[in-house]
Tab-separated table of C-alpha atoms in Angstrom:
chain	number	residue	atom	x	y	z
Z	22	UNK	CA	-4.474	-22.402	-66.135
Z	23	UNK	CA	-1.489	-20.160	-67.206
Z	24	UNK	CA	-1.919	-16.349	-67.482
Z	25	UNK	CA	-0.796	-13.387	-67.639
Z	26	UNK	CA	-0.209	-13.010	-63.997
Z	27	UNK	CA	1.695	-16.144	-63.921
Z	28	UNK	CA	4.834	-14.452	-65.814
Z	29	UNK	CA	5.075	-12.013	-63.296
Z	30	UNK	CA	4.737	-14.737	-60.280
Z	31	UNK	CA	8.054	-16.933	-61.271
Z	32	UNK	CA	9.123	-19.132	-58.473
Z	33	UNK	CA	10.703	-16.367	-56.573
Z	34	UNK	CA	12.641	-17.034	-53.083
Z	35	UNK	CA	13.644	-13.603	-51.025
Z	36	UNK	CA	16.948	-13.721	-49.594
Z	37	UNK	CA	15.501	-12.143	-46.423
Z	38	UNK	CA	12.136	-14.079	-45.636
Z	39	UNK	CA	8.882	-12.126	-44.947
Z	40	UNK	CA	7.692	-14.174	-41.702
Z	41	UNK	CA	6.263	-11.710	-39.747
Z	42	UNK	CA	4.177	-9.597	-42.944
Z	43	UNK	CA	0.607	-10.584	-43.511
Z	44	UNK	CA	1.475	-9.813	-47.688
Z	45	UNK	CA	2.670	-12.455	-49.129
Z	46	UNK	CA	3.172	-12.882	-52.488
Z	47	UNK	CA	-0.002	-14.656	-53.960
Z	48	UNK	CA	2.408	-17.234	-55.541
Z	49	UNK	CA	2.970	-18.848	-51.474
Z	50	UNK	CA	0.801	-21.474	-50.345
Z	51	UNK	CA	-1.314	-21.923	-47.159
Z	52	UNK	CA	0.535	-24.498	-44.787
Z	53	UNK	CA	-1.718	-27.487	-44.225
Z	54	UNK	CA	-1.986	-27.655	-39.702
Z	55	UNK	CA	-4.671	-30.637	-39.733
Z	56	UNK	CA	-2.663	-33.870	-38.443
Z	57	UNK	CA	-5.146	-35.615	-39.720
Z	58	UNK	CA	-4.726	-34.295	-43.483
Z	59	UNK	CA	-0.798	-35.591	-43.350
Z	60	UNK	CA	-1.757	-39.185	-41.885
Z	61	UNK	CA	-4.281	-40.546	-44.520
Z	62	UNK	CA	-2.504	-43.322	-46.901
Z	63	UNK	CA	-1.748	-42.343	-50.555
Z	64	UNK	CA	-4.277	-44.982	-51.636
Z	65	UNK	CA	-7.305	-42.953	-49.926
Z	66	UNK	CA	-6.573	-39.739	-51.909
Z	67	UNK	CA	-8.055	-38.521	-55.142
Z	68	UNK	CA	-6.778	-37.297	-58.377
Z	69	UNK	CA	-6.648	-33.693	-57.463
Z	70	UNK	CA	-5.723	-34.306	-53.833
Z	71	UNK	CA	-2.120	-35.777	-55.423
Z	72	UNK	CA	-2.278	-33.362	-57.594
Z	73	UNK	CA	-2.414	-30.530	-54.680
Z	74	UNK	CA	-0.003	-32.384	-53.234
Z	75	UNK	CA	2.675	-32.231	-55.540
Z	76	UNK	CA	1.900	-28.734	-56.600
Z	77	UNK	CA	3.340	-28.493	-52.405
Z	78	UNK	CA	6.110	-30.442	-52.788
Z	79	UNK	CA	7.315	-27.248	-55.457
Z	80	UNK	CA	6.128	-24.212	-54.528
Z	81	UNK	CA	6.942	-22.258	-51.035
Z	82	UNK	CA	4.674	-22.177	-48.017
Z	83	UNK	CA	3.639	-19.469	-46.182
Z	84	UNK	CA	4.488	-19.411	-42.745
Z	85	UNK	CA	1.783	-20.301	-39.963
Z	86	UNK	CA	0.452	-17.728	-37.832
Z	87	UNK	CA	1.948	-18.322	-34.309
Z	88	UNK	CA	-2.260	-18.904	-33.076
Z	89	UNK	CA	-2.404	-22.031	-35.065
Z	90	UNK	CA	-1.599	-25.118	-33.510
Z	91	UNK	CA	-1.996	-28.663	-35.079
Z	92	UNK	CA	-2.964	-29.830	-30.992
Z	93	UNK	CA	-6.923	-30.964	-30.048
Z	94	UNK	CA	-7.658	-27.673	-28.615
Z	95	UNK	CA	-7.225	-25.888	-31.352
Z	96	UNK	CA	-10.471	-23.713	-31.970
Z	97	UNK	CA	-10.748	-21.931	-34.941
Z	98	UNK	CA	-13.848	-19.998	-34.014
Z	99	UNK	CA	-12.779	-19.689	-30.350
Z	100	UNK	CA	-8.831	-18.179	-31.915
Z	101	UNK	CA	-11.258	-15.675	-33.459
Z	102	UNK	CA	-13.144	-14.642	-30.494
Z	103	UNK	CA	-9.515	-14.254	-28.602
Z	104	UNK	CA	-8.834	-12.079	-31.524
Z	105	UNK	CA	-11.346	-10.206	-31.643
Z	106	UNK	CA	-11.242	-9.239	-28.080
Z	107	UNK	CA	-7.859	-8.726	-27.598
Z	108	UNK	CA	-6.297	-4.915	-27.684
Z	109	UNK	CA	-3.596	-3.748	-28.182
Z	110	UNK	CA	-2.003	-6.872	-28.902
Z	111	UNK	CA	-1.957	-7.901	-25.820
Z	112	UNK	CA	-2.991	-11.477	-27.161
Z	113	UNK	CA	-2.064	-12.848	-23.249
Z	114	UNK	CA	-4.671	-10.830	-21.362
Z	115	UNK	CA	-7.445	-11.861	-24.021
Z	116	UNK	CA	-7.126	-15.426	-24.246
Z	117	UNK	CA	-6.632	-15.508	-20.338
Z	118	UNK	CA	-10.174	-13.964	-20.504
Z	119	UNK	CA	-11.659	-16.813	-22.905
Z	120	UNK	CA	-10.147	-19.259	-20.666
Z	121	UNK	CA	-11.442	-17.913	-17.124
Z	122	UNK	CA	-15.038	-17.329	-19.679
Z	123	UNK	CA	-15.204	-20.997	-20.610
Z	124	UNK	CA	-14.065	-22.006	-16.865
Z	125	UNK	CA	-16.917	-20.337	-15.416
Z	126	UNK	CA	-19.702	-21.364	-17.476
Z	127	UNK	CA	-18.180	-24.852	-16.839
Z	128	UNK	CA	-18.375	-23.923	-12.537
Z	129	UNK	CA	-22.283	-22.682	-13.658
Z	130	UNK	CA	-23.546	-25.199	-15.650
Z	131	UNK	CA	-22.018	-27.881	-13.121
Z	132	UNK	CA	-23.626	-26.223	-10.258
Z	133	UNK	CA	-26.969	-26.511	-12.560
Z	134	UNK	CA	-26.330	-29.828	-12.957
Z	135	UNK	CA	-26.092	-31.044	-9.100
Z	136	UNK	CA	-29.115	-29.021	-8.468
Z	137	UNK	CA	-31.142	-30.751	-11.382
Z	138	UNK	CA	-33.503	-33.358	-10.811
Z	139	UNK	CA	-32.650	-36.933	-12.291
Z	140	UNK	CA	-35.027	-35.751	-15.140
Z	141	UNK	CA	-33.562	-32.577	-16.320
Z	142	UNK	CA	-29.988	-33.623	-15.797
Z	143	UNK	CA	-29.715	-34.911	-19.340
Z	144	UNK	CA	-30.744	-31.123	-20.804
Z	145	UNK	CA	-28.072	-30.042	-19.112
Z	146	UNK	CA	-25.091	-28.830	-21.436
Z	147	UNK	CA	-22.016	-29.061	-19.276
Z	148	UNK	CA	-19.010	-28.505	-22.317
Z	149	UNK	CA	-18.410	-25.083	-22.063
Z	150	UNK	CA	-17.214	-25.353	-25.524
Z	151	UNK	CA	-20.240	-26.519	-26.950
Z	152	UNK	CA	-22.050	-23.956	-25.551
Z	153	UNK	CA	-19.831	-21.262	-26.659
Z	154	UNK	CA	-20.635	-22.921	-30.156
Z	155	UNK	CA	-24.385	-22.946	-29.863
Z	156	UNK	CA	-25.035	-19.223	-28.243
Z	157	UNK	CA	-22.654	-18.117	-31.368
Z	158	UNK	CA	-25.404	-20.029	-33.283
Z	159	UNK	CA	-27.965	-18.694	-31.675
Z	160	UNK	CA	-26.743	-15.283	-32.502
Z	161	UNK	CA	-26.042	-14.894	-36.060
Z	162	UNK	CA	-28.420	-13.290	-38.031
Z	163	UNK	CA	-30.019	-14.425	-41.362
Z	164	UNK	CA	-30.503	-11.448	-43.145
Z	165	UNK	CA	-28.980	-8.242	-42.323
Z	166	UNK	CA	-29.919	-5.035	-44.165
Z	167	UNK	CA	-27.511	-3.049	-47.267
Z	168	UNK	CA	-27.779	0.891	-47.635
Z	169	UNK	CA	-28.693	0.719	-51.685
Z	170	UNK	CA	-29.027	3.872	-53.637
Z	171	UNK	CA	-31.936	4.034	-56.191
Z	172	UNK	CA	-33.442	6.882	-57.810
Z	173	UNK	CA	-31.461	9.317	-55.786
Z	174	UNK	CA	-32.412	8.065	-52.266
Z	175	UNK	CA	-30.791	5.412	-50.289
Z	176	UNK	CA	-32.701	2.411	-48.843
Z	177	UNK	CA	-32.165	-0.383	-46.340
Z	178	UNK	CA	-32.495	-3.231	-48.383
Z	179	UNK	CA	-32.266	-6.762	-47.210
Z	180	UNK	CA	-29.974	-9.097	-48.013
Z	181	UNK	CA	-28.649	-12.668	-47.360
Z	182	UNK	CA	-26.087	-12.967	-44.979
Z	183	UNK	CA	-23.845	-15.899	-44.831
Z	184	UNK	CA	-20.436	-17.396	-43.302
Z	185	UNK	CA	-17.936	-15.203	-42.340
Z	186	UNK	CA	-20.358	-11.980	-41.921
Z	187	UNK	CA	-22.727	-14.154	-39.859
Z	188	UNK	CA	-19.801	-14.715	-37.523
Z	189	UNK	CA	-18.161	-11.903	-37.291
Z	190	UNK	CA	-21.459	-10.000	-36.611
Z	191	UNK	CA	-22.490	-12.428	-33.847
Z	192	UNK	CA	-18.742	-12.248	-32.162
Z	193	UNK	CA	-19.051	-8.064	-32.696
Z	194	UNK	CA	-22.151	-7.914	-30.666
Z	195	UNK	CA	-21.063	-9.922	-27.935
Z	196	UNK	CA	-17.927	-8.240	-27.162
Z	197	UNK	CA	-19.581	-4.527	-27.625
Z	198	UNK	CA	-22.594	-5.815	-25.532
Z	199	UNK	CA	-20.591	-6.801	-22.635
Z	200	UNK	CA	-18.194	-4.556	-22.658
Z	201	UNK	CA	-20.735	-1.085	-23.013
Z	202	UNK	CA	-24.232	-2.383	-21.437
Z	203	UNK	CA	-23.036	-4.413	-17.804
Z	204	UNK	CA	-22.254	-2.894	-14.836
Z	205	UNK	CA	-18.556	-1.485	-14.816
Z	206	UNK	CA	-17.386	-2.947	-11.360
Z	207	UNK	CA	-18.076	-7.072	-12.660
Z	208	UNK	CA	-14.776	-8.443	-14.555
Z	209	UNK	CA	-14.992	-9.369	-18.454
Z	210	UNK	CA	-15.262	-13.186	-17.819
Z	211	UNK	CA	-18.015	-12.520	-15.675
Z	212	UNK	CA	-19.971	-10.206	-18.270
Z	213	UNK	CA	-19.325	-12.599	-21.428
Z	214	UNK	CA	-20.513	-15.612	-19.497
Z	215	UNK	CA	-23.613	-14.300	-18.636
Z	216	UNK	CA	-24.215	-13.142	-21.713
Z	217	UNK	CA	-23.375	-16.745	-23.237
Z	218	UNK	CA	-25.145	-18.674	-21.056
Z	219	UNK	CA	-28.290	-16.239	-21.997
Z	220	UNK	CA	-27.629	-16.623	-25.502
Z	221	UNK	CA	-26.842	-20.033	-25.013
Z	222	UNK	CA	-30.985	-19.981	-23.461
Z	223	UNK	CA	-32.407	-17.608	-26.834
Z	224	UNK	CA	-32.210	-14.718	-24.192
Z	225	UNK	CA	-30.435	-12.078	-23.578
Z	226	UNK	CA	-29.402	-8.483	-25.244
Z	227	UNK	CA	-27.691	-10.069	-27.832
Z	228	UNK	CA	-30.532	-12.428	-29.070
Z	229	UNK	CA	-32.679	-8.870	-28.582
Z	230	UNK	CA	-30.561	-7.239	-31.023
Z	231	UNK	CA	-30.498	-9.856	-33.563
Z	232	UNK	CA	-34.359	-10.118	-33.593
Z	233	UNK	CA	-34.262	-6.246	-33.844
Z	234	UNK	CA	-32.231	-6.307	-36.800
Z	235	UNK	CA	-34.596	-9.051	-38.125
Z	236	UNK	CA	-37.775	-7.437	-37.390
Z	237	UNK	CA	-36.087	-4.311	-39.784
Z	238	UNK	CA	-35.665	-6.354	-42.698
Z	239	UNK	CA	-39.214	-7.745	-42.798
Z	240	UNK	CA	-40.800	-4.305	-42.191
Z	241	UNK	CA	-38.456	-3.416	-45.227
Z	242	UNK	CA	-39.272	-6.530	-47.615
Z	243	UNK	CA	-40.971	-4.367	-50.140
Z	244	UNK	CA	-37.014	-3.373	-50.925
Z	245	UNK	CA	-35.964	-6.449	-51.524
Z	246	UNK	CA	-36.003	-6.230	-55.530
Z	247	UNK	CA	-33.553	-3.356	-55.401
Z	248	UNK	CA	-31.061	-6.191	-55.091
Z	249	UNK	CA	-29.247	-6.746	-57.875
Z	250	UNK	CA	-26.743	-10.006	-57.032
B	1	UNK	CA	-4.275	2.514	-83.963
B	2	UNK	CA	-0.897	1.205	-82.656
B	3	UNK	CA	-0.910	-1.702	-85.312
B	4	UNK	CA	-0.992	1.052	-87.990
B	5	UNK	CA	2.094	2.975	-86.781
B	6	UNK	CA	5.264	1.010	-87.801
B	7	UNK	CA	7.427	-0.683	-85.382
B	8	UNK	CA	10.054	1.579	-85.525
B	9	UNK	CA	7.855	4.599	-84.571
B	10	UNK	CA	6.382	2.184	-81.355
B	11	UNK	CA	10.010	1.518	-80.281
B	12	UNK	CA	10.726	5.326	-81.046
B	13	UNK	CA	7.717	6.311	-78.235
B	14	UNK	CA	8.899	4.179	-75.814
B	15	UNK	CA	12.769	4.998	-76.369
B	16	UNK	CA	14.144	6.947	-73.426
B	17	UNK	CA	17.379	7.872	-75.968
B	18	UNK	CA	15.611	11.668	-76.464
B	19	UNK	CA	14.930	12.463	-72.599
B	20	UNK	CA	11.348	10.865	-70.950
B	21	UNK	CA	9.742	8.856	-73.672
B	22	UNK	CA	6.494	9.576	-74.859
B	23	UNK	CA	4.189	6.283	-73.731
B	24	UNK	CA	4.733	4.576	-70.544
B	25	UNK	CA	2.170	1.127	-71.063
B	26	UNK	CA	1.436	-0.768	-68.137
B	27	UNK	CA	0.360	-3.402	-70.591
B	28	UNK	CA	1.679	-4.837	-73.580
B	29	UNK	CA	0.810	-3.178	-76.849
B	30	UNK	CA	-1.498	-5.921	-78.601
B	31	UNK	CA	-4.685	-5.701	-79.756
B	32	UNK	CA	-7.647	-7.988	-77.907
B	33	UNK	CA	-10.235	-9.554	-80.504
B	34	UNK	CA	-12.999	-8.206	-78.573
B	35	UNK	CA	-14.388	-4.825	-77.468
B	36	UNK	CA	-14.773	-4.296	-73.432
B	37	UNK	CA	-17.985	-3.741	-71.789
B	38	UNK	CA	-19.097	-0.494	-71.291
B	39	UNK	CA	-21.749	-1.053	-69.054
B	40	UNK	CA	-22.144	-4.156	-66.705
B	41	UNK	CA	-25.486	-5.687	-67.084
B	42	UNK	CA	-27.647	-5.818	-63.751
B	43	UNK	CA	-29.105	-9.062	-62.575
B	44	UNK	CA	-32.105	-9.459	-60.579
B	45	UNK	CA	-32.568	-10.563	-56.685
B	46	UNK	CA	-31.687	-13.975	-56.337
B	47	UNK	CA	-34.051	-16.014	-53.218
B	48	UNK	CA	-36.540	-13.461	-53.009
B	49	UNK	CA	-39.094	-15.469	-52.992
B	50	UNK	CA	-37.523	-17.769	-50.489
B	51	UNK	CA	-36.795	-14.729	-47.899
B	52	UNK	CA	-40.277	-13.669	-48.451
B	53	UNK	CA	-41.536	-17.062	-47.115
B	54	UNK	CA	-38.911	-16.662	-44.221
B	55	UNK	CA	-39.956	-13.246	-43.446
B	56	UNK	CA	-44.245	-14.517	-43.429
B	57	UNK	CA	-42.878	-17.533	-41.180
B	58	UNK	CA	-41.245	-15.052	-38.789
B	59	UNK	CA	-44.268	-12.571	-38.723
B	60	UNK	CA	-46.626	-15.711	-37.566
B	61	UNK	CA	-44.417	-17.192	-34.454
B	62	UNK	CA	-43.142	-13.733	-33.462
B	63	UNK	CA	-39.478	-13.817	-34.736
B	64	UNK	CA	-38.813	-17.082	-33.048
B	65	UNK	CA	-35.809	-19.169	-35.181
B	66	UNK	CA	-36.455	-22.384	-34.230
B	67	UNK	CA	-39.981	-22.627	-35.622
B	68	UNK	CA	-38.857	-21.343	-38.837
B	69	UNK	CA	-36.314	-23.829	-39.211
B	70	UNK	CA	-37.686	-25.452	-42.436
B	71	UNK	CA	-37.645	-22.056	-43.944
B	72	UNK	CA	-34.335	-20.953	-42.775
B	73	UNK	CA	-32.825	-24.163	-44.211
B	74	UNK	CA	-34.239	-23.353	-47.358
B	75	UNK	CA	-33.391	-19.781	-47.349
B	76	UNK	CA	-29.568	-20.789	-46.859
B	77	UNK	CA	-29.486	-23.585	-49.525
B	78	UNK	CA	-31.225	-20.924	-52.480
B	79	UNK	CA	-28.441	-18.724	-51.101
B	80	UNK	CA	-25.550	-21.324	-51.814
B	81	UNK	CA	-26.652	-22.411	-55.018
B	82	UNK	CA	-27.325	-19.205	-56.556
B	83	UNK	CA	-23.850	-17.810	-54.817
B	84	UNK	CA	-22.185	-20.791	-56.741
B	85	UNK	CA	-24.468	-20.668	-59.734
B	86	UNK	CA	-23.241	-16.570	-60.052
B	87	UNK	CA	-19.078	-17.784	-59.682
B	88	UNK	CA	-20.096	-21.047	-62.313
B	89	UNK	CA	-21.860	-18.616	-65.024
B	90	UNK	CA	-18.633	-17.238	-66.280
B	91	UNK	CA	-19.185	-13.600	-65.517
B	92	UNK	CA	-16.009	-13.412	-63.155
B	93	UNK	CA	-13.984	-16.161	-65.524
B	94	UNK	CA	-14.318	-14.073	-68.088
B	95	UNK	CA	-13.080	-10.743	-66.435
B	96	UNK	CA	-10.818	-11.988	-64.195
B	97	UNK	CA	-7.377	-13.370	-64.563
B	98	UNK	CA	-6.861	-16.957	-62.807
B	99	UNK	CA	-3.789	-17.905	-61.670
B	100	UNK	CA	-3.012	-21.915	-60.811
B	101	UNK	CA	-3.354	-20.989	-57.014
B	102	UNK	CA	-6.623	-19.485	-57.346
B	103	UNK	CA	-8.474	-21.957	-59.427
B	104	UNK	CA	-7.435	-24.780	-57.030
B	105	UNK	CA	-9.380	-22.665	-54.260
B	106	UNK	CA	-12.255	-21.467	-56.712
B	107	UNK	CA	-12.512	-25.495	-56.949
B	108	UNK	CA	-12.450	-25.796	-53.142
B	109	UNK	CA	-15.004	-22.871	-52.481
B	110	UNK	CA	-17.419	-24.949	-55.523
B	111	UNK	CA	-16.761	-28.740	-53.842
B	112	UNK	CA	-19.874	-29.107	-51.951
C-alpha cells in the first residue's frame, strides 16, 4: 500500500525523543498494553496478526501514556471518566474522587443488600464497577440532533449517534449535572454517586435529559431526509 | 500546460539563480490521467426508515429504552453496516492517500 505519503515518512529516529508530545509522527505505532495479546502461542495467530507483528518488530513505538497500565484494574472507560473530571491537571485529586465514588456506592449497595429480603438479594448489584458500567449505559443517547442548513435556514436534524459520541455525551452530562444542579455544601463523590446509583435505577436528571434530547428528535423526524451521510 | 513548456523553461521557474523563483509547487509537476471533481455528489439518509420505527416504538411506551430494545438493536446494526458499507464503497479510497499504518487500522475498524 505504498504512496505518496510514504516517501515523506522514511524510518526516521529523532535524536531527542518526543515522549511527552501528543504529535507523533503518523509513521509510530500504538504500543500493544493487553498481557494477554503478548502471551498467546505463535500457532494461535493468523496471517495478518504475524504480519502486524513483524511490521512491530521494524518500525518505532509510540510511547504509552503514563494512565495505561497492563494491571486488572485497568479501566478504559473509568481512565476516561478520571479524565474527564480532572482540572487542571490535577490527575491526583480526580481519580481520588472516582475511587471514594466507586467506594461509596459499594458502602450503599451493601447496606441495600443486608436490608434485602432473601428474595431481592439476588437483584442486588453490589460491583460498583458494574454499575458504573450500566448507568453509563443507561445514559447514552441513540440519536442526538445536527444543526443542518437547507434552503437558507438551519434545522435540527436527527442523526445516529454511535461509540465514542455516545460516551463522551453520557460522561459530559454526568459531570456537568453534578457538579451545577446538587446542593453546593455535599462533596463530589457524594453528588456522582447519587447520580449513578439513579442512573444506575433509569432515574435521575441525567436519564431526564437524555429522554429530553430524545423526545426532540422524534418531534423533529420530518427532518430526517435532510441527512445526507 | 506545463508538459508543453520545455524542461529547461520548468527548471528556469523554479531556479532561485535570478533572485525568488517564479513557482513554488507543493506538488510535483506531473499530470494526473483524470480530471478532479468539482462538485461532491450528495447521498441520501441512510436508516431512516429504521429510526422512524424507533422513534413510533418510543412514542407508544413513553420514551422508555428497554421496551424498544428490538428496535434499538436494529437501529444500531443499519447504522454499522451502512457506516462500513460508506468506508467499503471507495469514495474515501479514492480521495484519500493510504499509508501502510492506516490501512492496517481501516482493516481493524472493518473486522467485525
Amino acid at each position: 500500500m505504498a504512496a505518496s505519503i510514504s516517501g515523506l515518512l522514511k524510518p526516521w529516529t529523532p535524536r531527542v525523543l518526543l515522549v511527552r508530545w501528543s504529535r507523533y509522527n503518523p509513521y509510530y505505532l500504538e504500543p500493544e498494553v493487553r498481557k494477554e495479546a503478548y502471551s498467546r502461542p505463535e500457532s494461535e495467530l493468523s496471517a495478518e496478526e504475524k504480519e502486524e507483528r513483524e511490521l512491530k518488530k521494524l518500525r518505532p513505538i509510540k510511547a504509552a501514556t503514563n494512565s495505561t497500565t497492563s494491571s486488572l484494574f485497568n479501566d478504559p472507560v473509568v481512565s476516561k471518566f478520571i479524565n474527564m473530571m480532572m482540572k487542571h491537571g490535577e490527575k491526583t485529586l480526580a481519580r481520588e474522587i472516582m475511587m471514594q465514588t466507586l467506594e461509596n456506592i459499594k458502602r450503599k449497595q451493601v447496606e441495600k443488600y443486608h436490608k434485602a429480603t432473601d428474595g431481592q438479594k439476588e437483584g442486588i448489584e453490589c460491583n460498583p464497577y458494574a454499575v458504573f458500567h450500566q448507568a453509563l449505559e443507561n445514559c447514552k443517547p441513540v440519536v442526538a440532533l445536527a444543526s443542518i442548513q437547507k434552503g437558507g435556514k438551519y434545522y435540527q436534524v436527527p442523526i445516529p449517534v454511535t461509540g465514542n459520541r455516545q460516551r463522551f455525551l453520557a460522561m459530559k452530562w454526568m459531570i456537568t449535572e453534578c457538579r451545577d444542579n446538587k446542593h453546593r455544601r455535599t462533596h463530589m463523590y457524594e453528588k456522582l454517586s447519587q447520580e449513578l446509583l439513579a442512573a444506575f435505577a433509569n432515574e435521575g436528571n441525567v436519564i431526564r435529559k437524555k429522554h429530553e434530547l430524545h423526545k426532540m428528535a422524534e418531534a423533529n423526524r420530518a427532518y430526517a431526509h435532510y441527512r445526507w451521510w | 500546460m506545463k508538459h508543453n513548456l520545455s524542461a529547461e523553461k520548468v527548471s528556469r521557474l523554479l531556479s532561485r539563480e535570478n533572485g525568488k523563483p517564479v513557482l513554488k509547487p507543493n506538488r510535483p509537476l506531473i499530470l494526473k490521467d483524470s480530471v478532479g471533481n468539482r462538485k461532491p455528489r450528495k447521498g441520501e439518509a441512510s436508516c431512516v426508515t429504521e429510526m422512524s420505527l424507533l422513534m413510533a416504538c418510543w412514542k407508544q411506551n413513553n420514551f422508555v429504552d428497554s421496551l424498544c430494545s428490538n428496535e434499538i438493536n436494529t437501529f444500531y446494526t443499519c447504522v454499522h453496516k451502512a457506516e462500513r458499507q460508506k468506508l467499503l464503497s471507495g469514495e474515501l479510497i479514492e480521495n484519500c492517500i493510504y499509508t501502510q499504518t492506516s490501512f492496517f487500522q481501516l482493516i481493524k475498524s472493518l473486522r467485525p
